[in-house]
mmCIF file of C-alpha atoms in Angstrom:
data_model
loop_
_atom_site.group_PDB
_atom_site.id
_atom_site.type_symbol
_atom_site.label_atom_id
_atom_site.label_comp_id
_atom_site.label_asym_id
_atom_site.label_seq_id
_atom_site.Cartn_x
_atom_site.Cartn_y
_atom_site.Cartn_z
ATOM 1 C CA MET A 1 87.954 110.432 106.777
ATOM 2 C CA GLU A 2 86.512 111.306 103.326
ATOM 3 C CA ARG A 3 88.937 112.644 100.840
ATOM 4 C CA ARG A 4 89.988 112.477 97.426
ATOM 5 C CA ILE A 5 93.008 110.644 96.257
ATOM 6 C CA GLN A 6 94.423 110.293 93.141
ATOM 7 C CA ASP A 7 91.126 111.205 91.669
ATOM 8 C CA ILE A 8 89.468 108.532 93.776
ATOM 9 C CA LEU A 9 86.931 109.284 96.543
ATOM 10 C CA PHE A 10 87.467 107.654 99.807
ATOM 11 C CA ASN A 11 85.302 107.363 102.747
ATOM 12 C CA ALA A 12 87.146 105.497 105.553
ATOM 13 C CA ARG A 13 87.104 104.635 109.401
ATOM 14 C CA SER A 14 89.867 102.565 110.994
ATOM 15 C CA LEU A 15 90.255 102.132 114.894
ATOM 16 C CA GLY A 16 92.521 98.866 115.271
ATOM 17 C CA GLY A 17 90.370 96.023 116.933
ATOM 18 C CA ILE A 18 87.237 98.092 116.863
ATOM 19 C CA GLY A 19 85.994 98.416 113.535
ATOM 20 C CA THR A 20 87.611 99.219 109.918
ATOM 21 C CA VAL A 21 85.861 100.332 106.702
ATOM 22 C CA VAL A 22 87.035 101.785 103.436
ATOM 23 C CA SER A 23 83.998 102.935 101.147
ATOM 24 C CA LEU A 24 84.616 104.017 97.499
ATOM 25 C CA PRO A 25 81.179 105.634 97.246
ATOM 26 C CA GLU A 26 81.746 106.095 93.366
ATOM 27 C CA PHE A 27 82.205 102.496 92.653
ATOM 28 C CA SER A 28 79.717 101.572 95.326
ATOM 29 C CA VAL A 29 82.200 99.195 97.012
ATOM 30 C CA SER A 30 83.309 98.815 100.669
ATOM 31 C CA VAL A 31 86.166 96.674 101.766
ATOM 32 C CA ASP A 32 85.388 95.382 105.144
ATOM 33 C CA ILE A 33 82.427 96.762 107.168
ATOM 34 C CA GLY A 34 83.540 96.876 110.841
ATOM 35 C CA VAL A 35 81.246 99.717 111.285
ATOM 36 C CA CYS A 36 78.287 100.765 108.896
ATOM 37 C CA THR A 37 79.082 104.303 108.120
ATOM 38 C CA PRO A 38 76.691 106.084 105.853
ATOM 39 C CA ALA A 39 78.963 105.959 102.888
ATOM 40 C CA ALA A 40 79.112 101.907 103.743
ATOM 41 C CA LEU A 41 75.488 101.618 103.771
ATOM 42 C CA ARG A 42 74.864 102.835 100.134
ATOM 43 C CA THR A 43 77.479 100.610 98.768
ATOM 44 C CA GLU A 44 75.894 97.727 96.673
ATOM 45 C CA THR A 45 79.037 95.244 97.140
ATOM 46 C CA ILE A 46 80.937 94.719 100.392
ATOM 47 C CA LEU A 47 84.512 92.754 99.845
ATOM 48 C CA LEU A 48 85.387 91.077 103.317
ATOM 49 C CA THR A 49 89.166 90.615 103.848
ATOM 50 C CA HIS A 50 88.624 88.367 106.799
ATOM 51 C CA GLY A 51 86.117 87.128 109.231
ATOM 52 C CA HIS A 52 87.021 89.119 112.521
ATOM 53 C CA ALA A 53 84.442 91.103 114.255
ATOM 54 C CA ASP A 54 85.989 94.368 113.790
ATOM 55 C CA HIS A 55 86.008 93.757 110.098
ATOM 56 C CA LEU A 56 82.608 92.554 109.727
ATOM 57 C CA SER A 57 80.373 93.788 112.774
ATOM 58 C CA GLY A 58 78.723 96.651 111.054
ATOM 59 C CA LEU A 59 77.118 93.750 108.340
ATOM 60 C CA ALA A 60 73.898 93.304 110.342
ATOM 61 C CA THR A 61 73.260 97.226 110.226
ATOM 62 C CA TRP A 62 74.134 97.247 106.307
ATOM 63 C CA LEU A 63 71.503 94.229 106.020
ATOM 64 C CA GLY A 64 68.799 95.380 108.064
ATOM 65 C CA VAL A 65 68.824 99.235 107.157
ATOM 66 C CA ARG A 66 69.264 98.473 103.436
ATOM 67 C CA ARG A 67 66.122 96.370 103.158
ATOM 68 C CA LEU A 68 64.389 98.967 105.476
ATOM 69 C CA TYR A 69 65.026 101.745 103.161
ATOM 70 C CA GLY A 70 63.925 99.575 100.210
ATOM 71 C CA MET A 71 67.793 99.735 98.498
ATOM 72 C CA ARG A 72 68.446 97.209 96.041
ATOM 73 C CA PRO A 73 69.588 93.682 97.644
ATOM 74 C CA GLY A 74 73.536 93.711 97.946
ATOM 75 C CA ARG A 75 76.472 91.302 97.630
ATOM 76 C CA ILE A 76 79.291 90.118 99.859
ATOM 77 C CA ALA A 77 82.306 88.649 98.320
ATOM 78 C CA VAL A 78 84.340 86.700 100.936
ATOM 79 C CA PRO A 79 87.513 84.644 101.005
ATOM 80 C CA ALA A 80 86.367 81.083 100.102
ATOM 81 C CA GLY A 81 87.518 79.888 103.428
ATOM 82 C CA ILE A 82 84.718 81.704 105.446
ATOM 83 C CA ALA A 83 81.762 81.624 103.028
ATOM 84 C CA ASP A 84 80.288 79.031 104.873
ATOM 85 C CA PRO A 85 80.217 80.776 108.091
ATOM 86 C CA ILE A 86 79.036 84.102 106.458
ATOM 87 C CA ARG A 87 76.347 82.199 105.227
ATOM 88 C CA LYS A 88 74.919 81.016 108.410
ATOM 89 C CA LEU A 89 75.621 84.463 109.865
ATOM 90 C CA VAL A 90 73.179 86.056 107.376
ATOM 91 C CA GLU A 91 70.604 83.204 108.174
ATOM 92 C CA VAL A 92 70.936 83.772 111.893
ATOM 93 C CA LEU A 93 70.482 87.449 111.320
ATOM 94 C CA GLY A 94 67.655 86.758 109.092
ATOM 95 C CA ASP A 95 66.024 84.526 111.649
ATOM 96 C CA LEU A 96 66.053 87.120 114.220
ATOM 97 C CA GLN A 97 64.435 89.794 111.707
ATOM 98 C CA ARG A 98 61.720 86.953 111.160
ATOM 99 C CA ARG A 99 62.525 87.547 107.503
ATOM 100 C CA PRO A 100 65.532 85.946 105.403
ATOM 101 C CA TYR A 101 67.955 88.611 103.983
ATOM 102 C CA ASP A 102 68.013 88.557 100.262
ATOM 103 C CA VAL A 103 71.617 89.033 99.370
ATOM 104 C CA ALA A 104 74.253 87.289 97.224
ATOM 105 C CA ILE A 105 77.427 85.784 98.873
ATOM 106 C CA CYS A 106 80.193 85.144 96.411
ATOM 107 C CA PRO A 107 83.211 83.157 97.572
ATOM 108 C CA VAL A 108 86.299 83.803 95.861
ATOM 109 C CA GLU A 109 89.556 81.841 96.086
ATOM 110 C CA ALA A 110 92.656 83.218 96.742
ATOM 111 C CA GLY A 111 94.054 84.983 93.026
ATOM 112 C CA GLY A 112 90.286 84.970 92.018
ATOM 113 C CA GLU A 113 88.157 87.808 91.359
ATOM 114 C CA CYS A 114 84.730 89.338 91.796
ATOM 115 C CA VAL A 115 83.178 91.362 88.412
ATOM 116 C CA LEU A 116 81.810 94.670 89.683
ATOM 117 C CA ALA A 117 80.093 97.408 87.097
ATOM 118 C CA ASN A 118 81.510 99.789 84.693
ATOM 119 C CA GLY A 119 84.451 97.603 83.490
ATOM 120 C CA LEU A 120 85.761 97.326 87.196
ATOM 121 C CA VAL A 121 86.746 93.792 89.125
ATOM 122 C CA ALA A 122 87.872 93.230 92.493
ATOM 123 C CA ARG A 123 90.874 90.687 92.776
ATOM 124 C CA THR A 124 92.506 88.815 95.645
ATOM 125 C CA PHE A 125 95.959 89.097 96.892
ATOM 126 C CA ALA A 126 97.904 87.459 99.331
ATOM 127 C CA VAL A 127 98.152 88.466 103.050
ATOM 128 C CA ASP A 128 98.935 86.920 106.320
ATOM 129 C CA HIS A 129 97.016 87.166 109.202
ATOM 130 C CA GLY A 130 96.929 83.674 110.550
ATOM 131 C CA VAL A 131 92.931 82.895 109.529
ATOM 132 C CA PRO A 132 91.487 82.670 106.243
ATOM 133 C CA GLY A 133 91.888 86.157 104.544
ATOM 134 C CA VAL A 134 92.739 88.314 101.316
ATOM 135 C CA GLY A 135 93.543 91.714 100.463
ATOM 136 C CA TRP A 136 91.286 93.570 97.831
ATOM 137 C CA ALA A 137 92.373 95.388 94.753
ATOM 138 C CA ILE A 138 89.767 97.415 92.754
ATOM 139 C CA VAL A 139 91.256 96.936 89.197
ATOM 140 C CA ARG A 140 89.896 98.784 85.920
ATOM 141 C CA ARG A 141 89.909 96.272 82.887
ATOM 142 C CA THR A 142 90.146 97.588 79.268
ATOM 143 C CA ALA A 143 90.380 95.686 76.335
ATOM 144 C CA LYS A 144 92.474 97.385 73.662
ATOM 145 C CA LEU A 145 92.920 96.322 69.861
ATOM 146 C CA ARG A 146 96.345 94.512 69.504
ATOM 147 C CA PRO A 147 99.005 96.614 67.679
ATOM 148 C CA GLU A 148 99.132 94.560 64.737
ATOM 149 C CA PHE A 149 95.429 95.182 63.810
ATOM 150 C CA HIS A 150 96.153 99.144 64.106
ATOM 151 C CA GLY A 151 95.021 101.238 60.917
ATOM 152 C CA LEU A 152 92.472 98.502 59.421
ATOM 153 C CA PRO A 153 89.046 100.018 58.808
ATOM 154 C CA GLY A 154 86.518 99.902 61.055
ATOM 155 C CA ALA A 155 84.410 97.659 58.716
ATOM 156 C CA ARG A 156 87.211 95.243 58.599
ATOM 157 C CA ILE A 157 87.715 95.069 62.455
ATOM 158 C CA ALA A 158 83.847 94.351 62.687
ATOM 159 C CA GLU A 159 83.957 91.506 60.070
ATOM 160 C CA MET A 160 87.012 89.753 62.048
ATOM 161 C CA ARG A 161 85.283 89.888 65.424
ATOM 162 C CA LEU A 162 82.837 87.627 63.892
ATOM 163 C CA ASP A 163 85.800 84.884 63.534
ATOM 164 C CA ALA A 164 86.198 83.344 67.039
ATOM 165 C CA SER A 165 89.676 82.024 66.160
ATOM 166 C CA LEU A 166 90.978 85.487 65.884
ATOM 167 C CA ASP A 167 92.473 87.114 68.939
ATOM 168 C CA LEU A 168 91.948 90.792 68.233
ATOM 169 C CA PHE A 169 92.108 92.351 71.953
ATOM 170 C CA GLN A 170 94.496 92.293 74.403
ATOM 171 C CA THR A 171 93.234 92.893 77.996
ATOM 172 C CA ARG A 172 94.847 95.526 80.392
ATOM 173 C CA ASP A 173 94.464 95.635 84.018
ATOM 174 C CA GLU A 174 95.049 98.870 85.961
ATOM 175 C CA SER A 175 94.992 98.405 89.975
ATOM 176 C CA LEU A 176 93.311 101.630 90.882
ATOM 177 C CA VAL A 177 93.100 100.845 94.937
ATOM 178 C CA ALA A 178 94.566 98.069 97.114
ATOM 179 C CA VAL A 179 93.376 97.419 100.676
ATOM 180 C CA THR A 180 95.205 94.800 102.888
ATOM 181 C CA GLY A 181 93.022 94.258 105.879
ATOM 182 C CA ASP A 182 94.948 92.855 108.483
ATOM 183 C CA THR A 183 98.368 91.260 107.673
ATOM 184 C CA THR A 184 102.015 91.013 108.810
ATOM 185 C CA ALA A 185 104.551 93.291 106.967
ATOM 186 C CA ASP A 186 106.456 90.028 105.507
ATOM 187 C CA GLY A 187 102.868 88.626 104.666
ATOM 188 C CA LEU A 188 102.688 91.689 102.080
ATOM 189 C CA ASP A 189 103.942 90.737 98.508
ATOM 190 C CA VAL A 190 104.941 94.361 97.633
ATOM 191 C CA ASP A 191 106.320 92.970 94.437
ATOM 192 C CA ASP A 192 102.830 91.821 93.227
ATOM 193 C CA PRO A 193 101.703 94.312 90.763
ATOM 194 C CA LEU A 194 98.077 94.649 92.313
ATOM 195 C CA VAL A 195 100.143 96.015 95.347
ATOM 196 C CA ALA A 196 102.996 97.775 93.743
ATOM 197 C CA ASP A 197 101.232 99.539 90.728
ATOM 198 C CA ALA A 198 97.920 100.604 92.722
ATOM 199 C CA ARG A 199 97.535 104.291 92.603
ATOM 200 C CA VAL A 200 96.416 104.393 96.364
ATOM 201 C CA LEU A 201 97.377 101.592 98.888
ATOM 202 C CA PHE A 202 95.633 100.933 102.010
ATOM 203 C CA VAL A 203 97.985 99.147 104.532
ATOM 204 C CA GLU A 204 96.602 98.221 107.864
ATOM 205 C CA SER A 205 98.789 98.891 110.518
ATOM 206 C CA THR A 206 97.154 98.156 113.834
ATOM 207 C CA PHE A 207 100.030 99.264 116.080
ATOM 208 C CA VAL A 208 101.730 102.719 115.630
ATOM 209 C CA ASP A 209 103.910 104.046 118.560
ATOM 210 C CA ASP A 210 106.217 102.761 120.952
ATOM 211 C CA ARG A 211 103.189 101.507 123.404
ATOM 212 C CA ARG A 212 103.680 97.844 121.521
ATOM 213 C CA THR A 213 106.669 96.319 119.781
ATOM 214 C CA VAL A 214 106.788 95.167 116.515
ATOM 215 C CA GLU A 215 107.385 92.115 118.163
ATOM 216 C CA HIS A 216 103.851 92.178 120.036
ATOM 217 C CA ALA A 217 102.471 93.360 116.608
ATOM 218 C CA ARG A 218 103.709 89.927 115.134
ATOM 219 C CA LEU A 219 102.119 87.629 117.856
ATOM 220 C CA GLY A 220 98.913 88.626 116.355
ATOM 221 C CA ARG A 221 99.872 88.711 112.445
ATOM 222 C CA HIS A 222 99.542 92.481 112.473
ATOM 223 C CA ALA A 223 101.634 94.907 111.417
ATOM 224 C CA HIS A 224 103.319 98.135 112.979
ATOM 225 C CA LEU A 225 103.896 101.395 111.618
ATOM 226 C CA ASP A 226 108.000 100.804 112.351
ATOM 227 C CA GLU A 227 107.679 98.290 109.571
#
């Protein structure tokens, strides 16, 4: 699927248990890389929700082809609980190629964030899949002058900015896109502003019809469309 939704371009592919990837080409970010699509290959940052094969098996292609094409080294942001295994995986892939990969691996704790480009950050939110994992929200962060300072001359504001004791600006986070990865329906906090206020929310529904029941989905800590 390649589609513009809420003025954001997405290139996404998902087949439960086989491969899931959600790429945002204009942000140079992909959430998960169960398969390395051409769109995912061009993104510099990969945000992994968890370590299951259908969410990271395209990593070897992403690493290898980016280097083959002379593209800039990328970055992989991962839940802190799987950072060491991901480092080992990247090392093994480099050993197989007889040359280590130049890639940054960034562990992110639950509730933490990873700074992207152009005023964007990737923030984590809680999910439940029975393994170390997170959902990811792409957030636009802006700094606005506090109302009490509105109307002051620009020169005065510039002078005040030199005083570190003055808190002139307030930060505003706007959740643009939230991607859950695998989770139970009950494990997704729909009241979390990162989820509730996102312009676009991708909820991974692994089962979609009566060939598998809701109870079956819950056994593997997945979600069913009926939920």
